[in-house]
mmCIF file of C-alpha atoms and ligand atoms in Angstrom:
data_model
loop_
_atom_site.group_PDB
_atom_site.id
_atom_site.type_symbol
_atom_site.label_atom_id
_atom_site.label_comp_id
_atom_site.label_asym_id
_atom_site.label_seq_id
_atom_site.Cartn_x
_atom_site.Cartn_y
_atom_site.Cartn_z
ATOM 1 C CA MET J 685 -168.106 -49.219 -292.649
ATOM 2 C CA GLN J 686 -167.904 -45.436 -292.569
ATOM 3 C CA ASN J 687 -165.002 -43.735 -290.787
ATOM 4 C CA SER J 688 -166.695 -40.717 -289.230
ATOM 5 C CA TYR J 689 -168.792 -40.994 -286.056
ATOM 6 C CA GLN J 690 -169.989 -38.974 -283.098
ATOM 7 C CA VAL J 691 -168.139 -41.311 -280.711
ATOM 8 C CA ILE J 692 -165.290 -43.837 -280.990
ATOM 9 C CA ILE J 693 -165.123 -46.400 -278.156
ATOM 10 C CA VAL J 694 -161.762 -48.144 -277.802
ATOM 11 C CA GLY J 695 -162.030 -51.414 -275.840
ATOM 12 C CA ALA J 696 -164.795 -54.022 -275.908
ATOM 13 C CA GLY J 697 -164.682 -55.230 -272.311
ATOM 14 C CA PRO J 698 -167.723 -54.728 -270.046
ATOM 15 C CA ALA J 699 -167.097 -50.943 -269.835
ATOM 16 C CA GLY J 700 -166.846 -50.326 -273.597
ATOM 17 C CA LEU J 701 -169.760 -52.644 -274.381
ATOM 18 C CA ALA J 702 -171.985 -50.966 -271.738
ATOM 19 C CA SER J 703 -171.042 -47.552 -273.214
ATOM 20 C CA SER J 704 -172.070 -48.776 -276.661
ATOM 21 C CA LEU J 705 -175.405 -50.189 -275.437
ATOM 22 C CA THR J 706 -176.145 -46.847 -273.735
ATOM 23 C CA LEU J 707 -175.223 -44.720 -276.788
ATOM 24 C CA SER J 708 -177.453 -46.961 -278.917
ATOM 25 C CA THR J 709 -180.487 -46.084 -276.764
ATOM 26 C CA TYR J 710 -179.987 -42.471 -278.015
ATOM 27 C CA ASN J 711 -179.270 -43.587 -281.606
ATOM 28 C CA ILE J 712 -175.882 -41.852 -281.383
ATOM 29 C CA PRO J 713 -173.675 -42.925 -284.318
ATOM 30 C CA HIS J 714 -170.607 -44.601 -282.835
ATOM 31 C CA CYS J 715 -168.180 -47.449 -283.377
ATOM 32 C CA ILE J 716 -166.291 -49.806 -281.100
ATOM 33 C CA VAL J 717 -162.713 -51.013 -281.601
ATOM 34 C CA ASP J 718 -160.995 -53.963 -279.907
ATOM 35 C CA ALA J 719 -157.545 -55.437 -280.375
ATOM 36 C CA ASN J 720 -158.930 -58.978 -280.093
ATOM 37 C CA THR J 721 -161.010 -60.439 -282.915
ATOM 38 C CA ASN J 722 -162.881 -62.639 -280.435
ATOM 39 C CA SER J 723 -163.533 -62.175 -276.723
ATOM 40 C CA VAL J 724 -160.665 -63.471 -274.591
ATOM 41 C CA LEU J 725 -160.859 -65.134 -271.193
ATOM 42 C CA LYS J 726 -160.287 -62.607 -268.410
ATOM 43 C CA LEU J 727 -159.813 -63.331 -264.746
ATOM 44 C CA GLY J 728 -162.322 -62.328 -262.124
ATOM 45 C CA ASP J 729 -165.850 -63.544 -262.281
ATOM 46 C CA SER J 730 -167.791 -62.696 -259.151
ATOM 47 C CA LEU J 731 -170.738 -60.395 -259.633
ATOM 48 C CA PRO J 732 -172.246 -59.435 -256.267
ATOM 49 C CA PRO J 733 -176.059 -59.489 -255.820
ATOM 50 C CA ASN J 734 -176.303 -55.680 -255.612
ATOM 51 C CA ALA J 735 -175.157 -55.413 -259.273
ATOM 52 C CA LYS J 736 -178.580 -56.659 -260.410
ATOM 53 C CA PRO J 737 -180.420 -53.261 -260.506
ATOM 54 C CA LEU J 738 -177.644 -51.868 -262.749
ATOM 55 C CA LEU J 739 -177.886 -54.844 -265.118
ATOM 56 C CA LYS J 740 -181.641 -54.277 -265.236
ATOM 57 C CA GLN J 741 -181.112 -50.590 -266.164
ATOM 58 C CA LEU J 742 -178.730 -51.662 -268.921
ATOM 59 C CA GLY J 743 -181.332 -54.173 -270.170
ATOM 60 C CA ILE J 744 -178.938 -57.101 -269.701
ATOM 61 C CA LEU J 745 -180.221 -58.807 -266.539
ATOM 62 C CA HIS J 746 -181.639 -61.668 -268.628
ATOM 63 C CA LEU J 747 -178.094 -62.574 -269.775
ATOM 64 C CA LEU J 748 -177.432 -64.077 -266.338
ATOM 65 C CA ILE J 749 -180.076 -66.745 -266.928
ATOM 66 C CA SER J 750 -177.714 -69.025 -268.786
ATOM 67 C CA PRO J 751 -176.172 -72.354 -267.682
ATOM 68 C CA GLU J 752 -172.662 -70.906 -268.166
ATOM 69 C CA HIS J 753 -173.153 -68.434 -265.286
ATOM 70 C CA ILE J 754 -173.643 -69.987 -261.886
ATOM 71 C CA PRO J 755 -175.520 -68.401 -259.001
ATOM 72 C CA TYR J 756 -173.436 -68.183 -255.852
ATOM 73 C CA TYR J 757 -174.729 -67.792 -252.410
ATOM 74 C CA GLY J 758 -172.011 -66.264 -250.289
ATOM 75 C CA ASN J 759 -168.391 -65.865 -249.303
ATOM 76 C CA LYS J 760 -166.426 -67.934 -246.850
ATOM 77 C CA SER J 761 -163.454 -66.130 -245.405
ATOM 78 C CA ILE J 762 -160.698 -66.323 -242.832
ATOM 79 C CA TRP J 763 -159.574 -62.745 -242.379
ATOM 80 C CA GLY J 764 -158.542 -60.907 -239.219
ATOM 81 C CA THR J 765 -159.137 -63.937 -236.940
ATOM 82 C CA ASN J 766 -158.620 -67.708 -237.162
ATOM 83 C CA GLU J 767 -162.406 -68.157 -237.270
ATOM 84 C CA VAL J 768 -164.202 -69.032 -240.513
ATOM 85 C CA HIS J 769 -166.795 -66.378 -241.458
ATOM 86 C CA GLN J 770 -169.690 -67.328 -243.691
ATOM 87 C CA LYS J 771 -171.577 -64.500 -245.423
ATOM 88 C CA GLU J 772 -174.865 -65.660 -246.937
ATOM 89 C CA PHE J 773 -176.279 -63.395 -249.704
ATOM 90 C CA ILE J 774 -179.660 -65.013 -249.340
ATOM 91 C CA GLU J 775 -180.173 -62.773 -246.284
ATOM 92 C CA GLY J 776 -179.914 -59.662 -248.513
ATOM 93 C CA VAL J 777 -182.640 -58.110 -250.702
ATOM 94 C CA TYR J 778 -181.072 -59.078 -254.052
ATOM 95 C CA GLY J 779 -180.688 -62.832 -253.420
ATOM 96 C CA SER J 780 -177.744 -64.680 -254.966
ATOM 97 C CA GLY J 781 -174.739 -63.240 -256.773
ATOM 98 C CA PHE J 782 -173.315 -64.798 -259.956
ATOM 99 C CA LEU J 783 -170.027 -66.429 -260.832
ATOM 100 C CA LEU J 784 -169.808 -65.354 -264.451
ATOM 101 C CA ASP J 785 -168.314 -67.293 -267.299
ATOM 102 C CA ARG J 786 -166.400 -64.172 -268.427
ATOM 103 C CA LEU J 787 -165.863 -65.368 -271.987
ATOM 104 C CA HIS J 788 -169.536 -66.179 -272.427
ATOM 105 C CA PHE J 789 -170.632 -62.912 -270.754
ATOM 106 C CA GLU J 790 -168.509 -60.785 -273.100
ATOM 107 C CA ASN J 791 -169.731 -62.809 -276.100
ATOM 108 C CA GLN J 792 -173.311 -62.170 -274.957
ATOM 109 C CA LEU J 793 -172.618 -58.409 -274.697
ATOM 110 C CA ARG J 794 -170.818 -58.375 -278.071
ATOM 111 C CA GLY J 795 -173.891 -60.130 -279.525
ATOM 112 C CA LEU J 796 -176.185 -57.318 -278.291
ATOM 113 C CA VAL J 797 -173.864 -54.625 -279.680
ATOM 114 C CA LYS J 798 -173.823 -56.362 -283.081
ATOM 115 C CA LYS J 799 -177.617 -56.702 -282.975
ATOM 116 C CA ASN J 800 -177.729 -52.880 -282.701
ATOM 117 C CA ARG J 801 -175.733 -52.815 -285.977
ATOM 118 C CA THR J 802 -172.922 -50.888 -284.307
ATOM 119 C CA ASP J 803 -169.750 -50.753 -286.429
ATOM 120 C CA PHE J 804 -167.345 -53.106 -284.648
ATOM 121 C CA TYR J 805 -163.649 -53.049 -285.583
ATOM 122 C CA GLN J 806 -162.596 -56.432 -284.196
ATOM 123 C CA GLY J 807 -158.899 -57.278 -284.153
ATOM 124 C CA TYR J 808 -157.862 -53.625 -284.625
ATOM 125 C CA GLN J 809 -155.296 -52.154 -282.254
ATOM 126 C CA LEU J 810 -155.242 -48.475 -281.374
ATOM 127 C CA LYS J 811 -151.965 -47.017 -282.621
ATOM 128 C CA LYS J 812 -152.347 -43.255 -282.226
ATOM 129 C CA VAL J 813 -154.827 -40.623 -281.092
ATOM 130 C CA TYR J 814 -154.715 -37.110 -282.557
ATOM 131 C CA ASN J 815 -156.532 -34.456 -280.588
ATOM 132 C CA HIS J 816 -157.681 -31.791 -283.058
ATOM 133 C CA GLU J 817 -159.666 -28.887 -281.678
ATOM 134 C CA GLN J 818 -163.046 -29.782 -283.179
ATOM 135 C CA PHE J 819 -162.645 -33.567 -283.385
ATOM 136 C CA VAL J 820 -160.471 -36.538 -282.415
ATOM 137 C CA GLU J 821 -158.829 -38.908 -284.823
ATOM 138 C CA ALA J 822 -157.800 -42.490 -284.030
ATOM 139 C CA LEU J 823 -155.353 -44.510 -286.079
ATOM 140 C CA ILE J 824 -156.180 -48.222 -285.762
ATOM 141 C CA GLN J 825 -154.378 -51.164 -287.313
ATOM 142 C CA LYS J 826 -155.090 -54.809 -288.142
ATOM 143 C CA ASP J 827 -152.124 -56.680 -289.632
ATOM 144 C CA THR J 828 -150.982 -54.384 -292.466
ATOM 145 C CA GLU J 829 -154.292 -52.499 -292.771
ATOM 146 C CA SER J 830 -154.459 -49.028 -291.164
ATOM 147 C CA LEU J 831 -157.635 -46.976 -290.761
ATOM 148 C CA HIS J 832 -158.224 -43.400 -289.621
ATOM 149 C CA LEU J 833 -161.449 -42.917 -287.623
ATOM 150 C CA LYS J 834 -162.813 -39.480 -286.772
ATOM 151 C CA ALA J 835 -165.333 -38.479 -284.100
ATOM 152 C CA LYS J 836 -166.388 -35.686 -281.799
ATOM 153 C CA PHE J 837 -165.585 -37.791 -278.698
ATOM 154 C CA ILE J 838 -163.412 -40.788 -277.877
ATOM 155 C CA ILE J 839 -164.060 -43.162 -274.955
ATOM 156 C CA ASP J 840 -161.113 -44.918 -273.322
ATOM 157 C CA ALA J 841 -162.393 -48.384 -272.339
ATOM 158 C CA THR J 842 -159.041 -50.143 -272.767
ATOM 159 C CA GLY J 843 -158.822 -51.463 -269.188
ATOM 160 C CA ARG J 844 -155.897 -51.015 -266.798
ATOM 161 C CA LYS J 845 -153.549 -49.852 -269.566
ATOM 162 C CA ALA J 846 -155.715 -46.790 -270.344
ATOM 163 C CA SER J 847 -154.199 -46.735 -273.853
ATOM 164 C CA VAL J 848 -156.197 -43.775 -275.194
ATOM 165 C CA CYS J 849 -155.159 -41.654 -272.209
ATOM 166 C CA ARG J 850 -151.551 -42.763 -272.593
ATOM 167 C CA HIS J 851 -151.639 -41.443 -276.182
ATOM 168 C CA LEU J 852 -153.219 -38.216 -274.925
ATOM 169 C CA GLY J 853 -150.511 -37.806 -272.259
ATOM 170 C CA VAL J 854 -152.895 -38.257 -269.296
ATOM 171 C CA LEU J 855 -151.188 -39.939 -266.314
ATOM 172 C CA LYS J 856 -152.400 -43.062 -264.492
ATOM 173 C CA HIS J 857 -151.248 -43.376 -260.868
ATOM 174 C CA ASN J 858 -150.657 -46.755 -259.215
ATOM 175 C CA LEU J 859 -151.736 -46.486 -255.582
ATOM 176 C CA ASP J 860 -150.078 -49.790 -254.676
ATOM 177 C CA THR J 861 -148.050 -52.640 -256.165
ATOM 178 C CA GLN J 862 -150.348 -55.608 -255.641
ATOM 179 C CA PHE J 863 -149.899 -58.525 -258.065
ATOM 180 C CA THR J 864 -151.825 -61.772 -258.546
ATOM 181 C CA VAL J 865 -150.526 -65.242 -259.310
ATOM 182 C CA SER J 866 -153.370 -67.215 -260.860
ATOM 183 C CA PHE J 867 -153.723 -70.879 -261.859
ATOM 184 C CA TRP J 868 -156.485 -73.439 -262.490
ATOM 185 C CA HIS J 869 -157.157 -76.573 -260.467
ATOM 186 C CA GLN J 870 -159.398 -79.556 -261.174
ATOM 187 C CA THR J 871 -161.032 -80.771 -257.936
ATOM 188 C CA ALA J 872 -161.866 -84.452 -257.431
ATOM 189 C CA LYS J 873 -165.465 -83.605 -256.481
ATOM 190 C CA LYS J 874 -167.778 -80.616 -256.887
ATOM 191 C CA ILE J 875 -167.299 -77.943 -254.244
ATOM 192 C CA PRO J 876 -169.988 -75.507 -253.012
ATOM 193 C CA ARG J 877 -170.739 -72.457 -255.164
ATOM 194 C CA GLN J 878 -169.111 -69.806 -253.058
ATOM 195 C CA ILE J 879 -165.977 -67.698 -252.982
ATOM 196 C CA TRP J 880 -163.210 -68.640 -250.526
ATOM 197 C CA ILE J 881 -160.908 -65.917 -249.224
ATOM 198 C CA GLU J 882 -158.125 -66.501 -246.732
ATOM 199 C CA ALA J 883 -155.468 -64.087 -245.491
ATOM 200 C CA THR J 884 -151.962 -65.393 -244.811
ATOM 201 C CA GLU J 885 -148.706 -63.810 -243.701
ATOM 202 C CA ASN J 886 -147.627 -62.784 -247.220
ATOM 203 C CA GLY J 887 -150.962 -61.913 -248.833
ATOM 204 C CA TRP J 888 -154.307 -63.611 -249.390
ATOM 205 C CA TRP J 889 -155.846 -66.493 -251.324
ATOM 206 C CA TYR J 890 -159.011 -66.422 -253.422
ATOM 207 C CA LEU J 891 -160.827 -69.462 -254.832
ATOM 208 C CA SER J 892 -163.658 -69.278 -257.315
ATOM 209 C CA PRO J 893 -165.352 -72.518 -258.503
ATOM 210 C CA LYS J 894 -166.628 -72.869 -262.099
ATOM 211 C CA ALA J 895 -169.681 -74.737 -263.441
ATOM 212 C CA THR J 896 -167.356 -77.724 -264.047
ATOM 213 C CA ASN J 897 -165.085 -79.084 -261.279
ATOM 214 C CA GLU J 898 -162.524 -76.421 -262.124
ATOM 215 C CA VAL J 899 -161.481 -73.802 -259.590
ATOM 216 C CA ASN J 900 -159.712 -70.553 -260.389
ATOM 217 C CA CYS J 901 -157.078 -70.138 -257.662
ATOM 218 C CA MET J 902 -155.371 -66.815 -257.035
ATOM 219 C CA PHE J 903 -152.748 -65.628 -254.589
ATOM 220 C CA PHE J 904 -152.464 -61.867 -254.062
ATOM 221 C CA THR J 905 -149.219 -60.368 -252.818
ATOM 222 C CA LEU J 906 -146.962 -57.346 -253.295
ATOM 223 C CA LYS J 907 -144.474 -57.011 -256.148
ATOM 224 C CA ASP J 908 -141.502 -57.052 -253.749
ATOM 225 C CA LEU J 909 -142.533 -60.479 -252.428
ATOM 226 C CA LEU J 910 -142.917 -62.148 -255.836
ATOM 227 C CA PRO J 911 -140.186 -64.731 -256.433
ATOM 228 C CA SER J 912 -138.412 -65.388 -259.736
ATOM 229 C CA ARG J 913 -140.159 -67.730 -262.209
ATOM 230 C CA LYS J 914 -137.788 -70.530 -261.177
ATOM 231 C CA GLU J 915 -138.807 -70.217 -257.527
ATOM 232 C CA MET J 916 -142.557 -69.792 -258.099
ATOM 233 C CA PHE J 917 -143.499 -73.454 -257.617
ATOM 234 C CA THR J 918 -141.830 -73.601 -254.179
ATOM 235 C CA PHE J 919 -143.284 -70.201 -253.254
ATOM 236 C CA LEU J 920 -146.884 -71.220 -254.101
ATOM 237 C CA THR J 921 -146.516 -74.606 -252.386
ATOM 238 C CA LYS J 922 -145.286 -72.923 -249.187
ATOM 239 C CA GLU J 923 -147.943 -70.198 -249.290
ATOM 240 C CA LEU J 924 -150.686 -72.800 -249.722
ATOM 241 C CA GLN J 925 -149.370 -74.811 -246.763
ATOM 242 C CA LYS J 926 -149.695 -71.708 -244.564
ATOM 243 C CA THR J 927 -153.492 -71.637 -245.058
ATOM 244 C CA GLN J 928 -155.985 -73.156 -242.647
ATOM 245 C CA ASP J 929 -158.930 -73.884 -244.939
ATOM 246 C CA ILE J 930 -157.792 -73.374 -248.573
ATOM 247 C CA LYS J 931 -155.279 -76.247 -248.438
ATOM 248 C CA THR J 932 -158.100 -78.629 -247.498
ATOM 249 C CA ILE J 933 -160.073 -77.614 -250.638
ATOM 250 C CA ILE J 934 -157.357 -77.585 -253.308
ATOM 251 C CA GLN J 935 -154.405 -79.936 -253.759
ATOM 252 C CA PRO J 936 -152.944 -78.714 -257.074
ATOM 253 C CA THR J 937 -150.673 -80.957 -259.137
ATOM 254 C CA ASP J 938 -147.194 -79.766 -260.143
ATOM 255 C CA ILE J 939 -148.488 -79.137 -263.675
ATOM 256 C CA GLU J 940 -151.359 -76.975 -262.387
ATOM 257 C CA PHE J 941 -149.044 -74.988 -260.097
ATOM 258 C CA ASN J 942 -146.566 -74.417 -262.919
ATOM 259 C CA ASP J 943 -149.200 -73.213 -265.392
ATOM 260 C CA TYR J 944 -149.620 -69.859 -263.676
ATOM 261 C CA LYS J 945 -150.096 -66.283 -264.847
ATOM 262 C CA ILE J 946 -148.998 -63.103 -263.071
ATOM 263 C CA MET J 947 -150.825 -59.798 -263.415
ATOM 264 C CA ALA J 948 -151.127 -56.406 -261.735
ATOM 265 C CA SER J 949 -154.192 -56.203 -259.492
ATOM 266 C CA GLY J 950 -153.740 -53.120 -257.334
ATOM 267 C CA THR J 951 -155.668 -49.869 -257.196
ATOM 268 C CA SER J 952 -154.852 -47.278 -259.845
ATOM 269 C CA CYS J 953 -156.539 -44.136 -261.114
ATOM 270 C CA LEU J 954 -156.227 -41.524 -263.824
ATOM 271 C CA GLU J 955 -155.295 -37.991 -262.848
ATOM 272 C CA LYS J 956 -158.716 -37.020 -264.296
ATOM 273 C CA PRO J 957 -161.443 -39.175 -265.923
ATOM 274 C CA PHE J 958 -162.315 -36.790 -268.777
ATOM 275 C CA GLY J 959 -161.043 -34.030 -271.043
ATOM 276 C CA GLU J 960 -162.668 -31.716 -273.575
ATOM 277 C CA ASN J 961 -163.360 -34.507 -276.083
ATOM 278 C CA TRP J 962 -162.561 -37.731 -274.230
ATOM 279 C CA LEU J 963 -163.904 -39.779 -271.348
ATOM 280 C CA ALA J 964 -162.439 -42.829 -269.554
ATOM 281 C CA VAL J 965 -164.642 -45.682 -268.323
ATOM 282 C CA GLY J 966 -164.070 -48.941 -266.420
ATOM 283 C CA ASP J 967 -160.570 -49.957 -265.344
ATOM 284 C CA ALA J 968 -159.104 -47.267 -267.604
ATOM 285 C CA ALA J 969 -160.577 -44.611 -265.296
ATOM 286 C CA PHE J 970 -160.192 -46.435 -261.981
ATOM 287 C CA SER J 971 -158.906 -49.960 -261.325
ATOM 288 C CA TYR J 972 -160.149 -51.720 -258.195
ATOM 289 C CA ASP J 973 -158.472 -54.238 -255.901
ATOM 290 C CA PRO J 974 -160.294 -57.554 -256.603
ATOM 291 C CA ILE J 975 -160.958 -57.959 -252.846
ATOM 292 C CA SER J 976 -163.833 -55.536 -253.540
ATOM 293 C CA SER J 977 -165.429 -57.750 -256.271
ATOM 294 C CA TYR J 978 -166.398 -54.405 -257.776
ATOM 295 C CA GLY J 979 -164.437 -54.283 -261.080
ATOM 296 C CA ILE J 980 -167.085 -55.681 -263.453
ATOM 297 C CA THR J 981 -169.950 -53.804 -261.780
ATOM 298 C CA SER J 982 -167.984 -50.565 -261.861
ATOM 299 C CA ALA J 983 -167.001 -51.125 -265.518
ATOM 300 C CA LEU J 984 -170.667 -51.614 -266.476
ATOM 301 C CA ALA J 985 -171.771 -48.650 -264.317
ATOM 302 C CA SER J 986 -169.182 -46.216 -265.666
ATOM 303 C CA GLY J 987 -169.959 -47.353 -269.233
ATOM 304 C CA PHE J 988 -173.630 -46.642 -268.531
ATOM 305 C CA TYR J 989 -173.073 -43.220 -266.886
ATOM 306 C CA GLY J 990 -170.314 -42.327 -269.359
ATOM 307 C CA GLY J 991 -172.662 -43.055 -272.284
ATOM 308 C CA HIS J 992 -175.336 -40.812 -270.750
ATOM 309 C CA ALA J 993 -172.742 -38.076 -270.117
ATOM 310 C CA ILE J 994 -171.685 -38.089 -273.784
ATOM 311 C CA ALA J 995 -175.326 -37.994 -274.902
ATOM 312 C CA ALA J 996 -175.831 -34.931 -272.677
ATOM 313 C CA ARG J 997 -172.672 -33.232 -274.022
ATOM 314 C CA LEU J 998 -173.910 -33.781 -277.573
ATOM 315 C CA LYS J 999 -176.993 -31.817 -276.488
ATOM 316 C CA ASP J 1000 -174.644 -29.017 -275.352
ATOM 317 C CA GLU J 1001 -175.038 -29.710 -271.640
ATOM 318 C CA GLU J 1002 -171.626 -28.327 -270.720
ATOM 319 C CA ASP J 1003 -171.408 -29.716 -267.164
ATOM 320 C CA ALA J 1004 -172.311 -33.323 -268.094
ATOM 321 C CA PHE J 1005 -168.694 -34.519 -267.772
ATOM 322 C CA ILE J 1006 -168.323 -32.799 -264.383
ATOM 323 C CA THR J 1007 -171.323 -34.767 -263.129
ATOM 324 C CA TYR J 1008 -169.703 -37.917 -264.526
ATOM 325 C CA ARG J 1009 -166.461 -37.137 -262.674
ATOM 326 C CA TYR J 1010 -168.447 -36.624 -259.464
ATOM 327 C CA ILE J 1011 -169.999 -40.109 -259.833
ATOM 328 C CA ILE J 1012 -166.603 -41.745 -260.503
ATOM 329 C CA GLU J 1013 -164.816 -39.914 -257.684
ATOM 330 C CA ASN J 1014 -167.551 -40.563 -255.129
ATOM 331 C CA GLY J 1015 -167.520 -44.282 -255.963
ATOM 332 C CA ALA J 1016 -163.725 -44.293 -255.642
ATOM 333 C CA LYS J 1017 -163.786 -42.505 -252.255
ATOM 334 C CA SER J 1018 -166.311 -44.927 -250.811
ATOM 335 C CA TYR J 1019 -164.270 -47.878 -252.166
ATOM 336 C CA LEU J 1020 -161.008 -46.526 -250.671
ATOM 337 C CA ASN J 1021 -162.637 -46.181 -247.237
ATOM 338 C CA LYS J 1022 -163.903 -49.767 -247.424
ATOM 339 C CA LEU J 1023 -160.519 -50.987 -248.666
ATOM 340 C CA GLU J 1024 -158.716 -49.351 -245.763
ATOM 341 C CA HIS J 1025 -161.205 -50.886 -243.337
ATOM 342 C CA GLN J 1026 -160.806 -54.328 -244.961
ATOM 343 C CA TYR J 1027 -156.996 -54.357 -244.753
ATOM 344 C CA ASN J 1028 -156.981 -52.813 -241.268
ATOM 345 C CA MET J 1029 -159.105 -55.719 -240.025
ATOM 346 C CA GLU J 1030 -156.109 -58.020 -240.488
ATOM 347 C CA GLN J 1031 -153.652 -57.460 -237.610
ATOM 348 C CA ARG J 1032 -152.372 -61.006 -236.995
ATOM 349 C CA TRP J 1033 -148.959 -60.468 -238.635
ATOM 350 C CA PRO J 1034 -147.781 -56.991 -237.507
ATOM 351 C CA LYS J 1035 -144.190 -57.709 -238.625
ATOM 352 C CA SER J 1036 -145.049 -59.128 -242.051
ATOM 353 C CA PHE J 1037 -143.785 -57.090 -245.020
ATOM 354 C CA TYR J 1038 -147.085 -57.576 -246.838
ATOM 355 C CA TRP J 1039 -149.403 -56.370 -244.069
ATOM 356 C CA LYS J 1040 -147.107 -53.562 -242.894
ATOM 357 C CA ASN J 1041 -146.812 -52.175 -246.418
ATOM 358 C CA ARG J 1042 -150.375 -52.928 -247.457
ATOM 359 C CA LEU J 1043 -151.650 -50.823 -244.584
ATOM 360 C CA LYS J 1044 -149.090 -48.090 -245.222
ATOM 361 C CA GLN J 1045 -150.027 -47.905 -248.899
ATOM 362 C CA VAL J 1046 -153.743 -47.808 -248.193
ATOM 363 C CA SER J 1047 -153.422 -45.119 -245.513
ATOM 364 C CA LEU J 1048 -151.239 -43.007 -247.821
ATOM 365 C CA VAL J 1049 -154.202 -42.604 -250.182
HETATM 366 C C1 LIG Z 1191 -156.823 -61.074 -260.763
HETATM 367 C C2 LIG Z 1191 -158.086 -60.301 -260.961
HETATM 368 C C3 LIG Z 1191 -159.273 -60.753 -260.398
HETATM 369 C C4 LIG Z 1191 -160.457 -60.033 -260.566
HETATM 370 N N1 LIG Z 1191 -161.619 -60.483 -259.998
HETATM 371 C C5 LIG Z 1191 -162.774 -59.784 -260.147
HETATM 372 C C6 LIG Z 1191 -164.007 -60.254 -259.600
HETATM 373 O O1 LIG Z 1191 -164.078 -61.328 -259.006
HETATM 374 N N2 LIG Z 1191 -165.123 -59.482 -259.765
HETATM 375 C C7 LIG Z 1191 -165.084 -58.296 -260.435
HETATM 376 O O2 LIG Z 1191 -166.122 -57.619 -260.535
HETATM 377 N N3 LIG Z 1191 -163.941 -57.842 -261.000
HETATM 378 C C8 LIG Z 1191 -162.792 -58.559 -260.879
HETATM 379 N N4 LIG Z 1191 -161.637 -58.110 -261.466
HETATM 380 C C9 LIG Z 1191 -161.673 -56.847 -262.226
HETATM 381 C C10 LIG Z 1191 -162.350 -56.969 -263.605
HETATM 382 O O3 LIG Z 1191 -161.822 -58.056 -264.328
HETATM 383 C C11 LIG Z 1191 -162.119 -55.659 -264.358
HETATM 384 O O4 LIG Z 1191 -162.466 -54.596 -263.497
HETATM 385 C C12 LIG Z 1191 -162.959 -55.543 -265.650
HETATM 386 O O5 LIG Z 1191 -162.565 -56.498 -266.601
HETATM 387 C C13 LIG Z 1191 -162.780 -54.142 -266.243
HETATM 388 O O6 LIG Z 1191 -163.486 -54.050 -267.451
HETATM 389 P P1 LIG Z 1191 -163.046 -52.997 -268.569
HETATM 390 O O7 LIG Z 1191 -164.056 -53.108 -269.650
HETATM 391 O O8 LIG Z 1191 -162.788 -51.687 -267.951
HETATM 392 O O9 LIG Z 1191 -161.616 -53.504 -269.080
HETATM 393 P P2 LIG Z 1191 -161.191 -54.887 -269.752
HETATM 394 O O10 LIG Z 1191 -162.132 -55.968 -269.382
HETATM 395 O O11 LIG Z 1191 -159.755 -55.053 -269.419
HETATM 396 O O12 LIG Z 1191 -161.354 -54.628 -271.319
HETATM 397 C C14 LIG Z 1191 -160.479 -53.784 -272.031
HETATM 398 C C15 LIG Z 1191 -160.574 -54.125 -273.515
HETATM 399 O O13 LIG Z 1191 -159.782 -53.176 -274.244
HETATM 400 C C16 LIG Z 1191 -159.090 -53.834 -275.287
HETATM 401 N N5 LIG Z 1191 -157.874 -53.048 -275.570
HETATM 402 C C17 LIG Z 1191 -156.873 -52.743 -274.708
HETATM 403 N N6 LIG Z 1191 -155.938 -52.003 -275.321
HETATM 404 C C18 LIG Z 1191 -156.353 -51.828 -276.591
HETATM 405 C C19 LIG Z 1191 -155.810 -51.150 -277.720
HETATM 406 N N7 LIG Z 1191 -154.642 -50.485 -277.657
HETATM 407 N N8 LIG Z 1191 -156.492 -51.185 -278.893
HETATM 408 C C20 LIG Z 1191 -157.684 -51.844 -278.980
HETATM 409 N N9 LIG Z 1191 -158.240 -52.502 -277.935
HETATM 410 C C21 LIG Z 1191 -157.588 -52.493 -276.759
HETATM 411 C C22 LIG Z 1191 -158.780 -55.230 -274.717
HETATM 412 O O14 LIG Z 1191 -158.622 -56.179 -275.757
HETATM 413 C C23 LIG Z 1191 -160.013 -55.503 -273.850
HETATM 414 O O15 LIG Z 1191 -161.010 -56.257 -274.520
HETATM 415 C C24 LIG Z 1191 -160.443 -58.823 -261.317
HETATM 416 C C25 LIG Z 1191 -159.248 -58.375 -261.895
HETATM 417 C C26 LIG Z 1191 -158.077 -59.103 -261.720
HETATM 418 C C27 LIG Z 1191 -156.798 -58.597 -262.351
#
């Protein structure tokens, strides 16, 4: 592999892979770097029906026709009232959404990038970024091997951590402190292919069924409400008992409850999504609250528009990055309005720490 390119993409999640596919349509010499040798399982799998036109533009719509990804037909929620709301996608113009097998989806995208013969540094971690005036230089490392890559532009597609930007000294602001506790549960029988969402006093639950009888269960709350590791089992058991509907669908065993993961899942954004020779895409640029089910779509979209923006800059179109920023910021504004509306709909627990602070944080934005 050479070490000099027009563009270095750091991060091979949906955003970085979509950037690479877009740059390849212009035959722009670039490489992609990811810390993991193979794709790793990431949480969050719902792709809403209105993502389909974007996937078509990216030439990846056919990837959904695979037994690993399951069509889903709507959301069932208890939010704002004690009534169960059923939203059927079938009523909309795009038909069903998809519950993605994330590992398989990223392997499919990696396969397309490799088919384009793009240089792929798998298992290499970004260690440093040097911003020279005419070019950028990235130091990447795998075990004891270090490589210096040079390019005109670097794309930060490293997800929530925004590692490239961190090296460049660009700040990422957390707009709230939402965290997720996630675990897997094996149901006794198959449950309908839909997402379940239910608000409770201290946060909200989210269930997403897989092609097998497995369900990914998540509880979203604020950092201040998270118990210590020792108290987590009791906390989750109590929070599940407070639900109306969710507790009738899942009855996790002690082992399932105890095999949990905790991760940040709030809204965060960079102070700016581009600089003279860098651009941020996906979660690195703007991280969405999973209530929006917009993270994967936005990662693919910003990879797509970011790739086009770089192609335009390479043709000396000076304002290409400004147009890109406009797209990112407009999407973020519309999302923040919807987010505020969504959380304002829930008024059943006016004294609860979660809902009081959730609303305060959203309205501060
Ligand atoms: C709990 C939870 C539930 C979610 N549910 C949904 C959902 O239902 N629907 C939805 O659309 N979205 C959901 N999301 C959001 C979605 O998962 C993300 O928005 C999406 O993965 C962002 O893609 P990305 O490519 O920007 O980043 P990522 O997918 O995070 O990819 C970043 C890549 O960069 C690599 N990397 C990071 N640092 C370095 C480094 N220093 N050197 C080299 N490589 C590096 C990583 O290995 C990784 O492969 C959810 C998120 C969470 C936390």
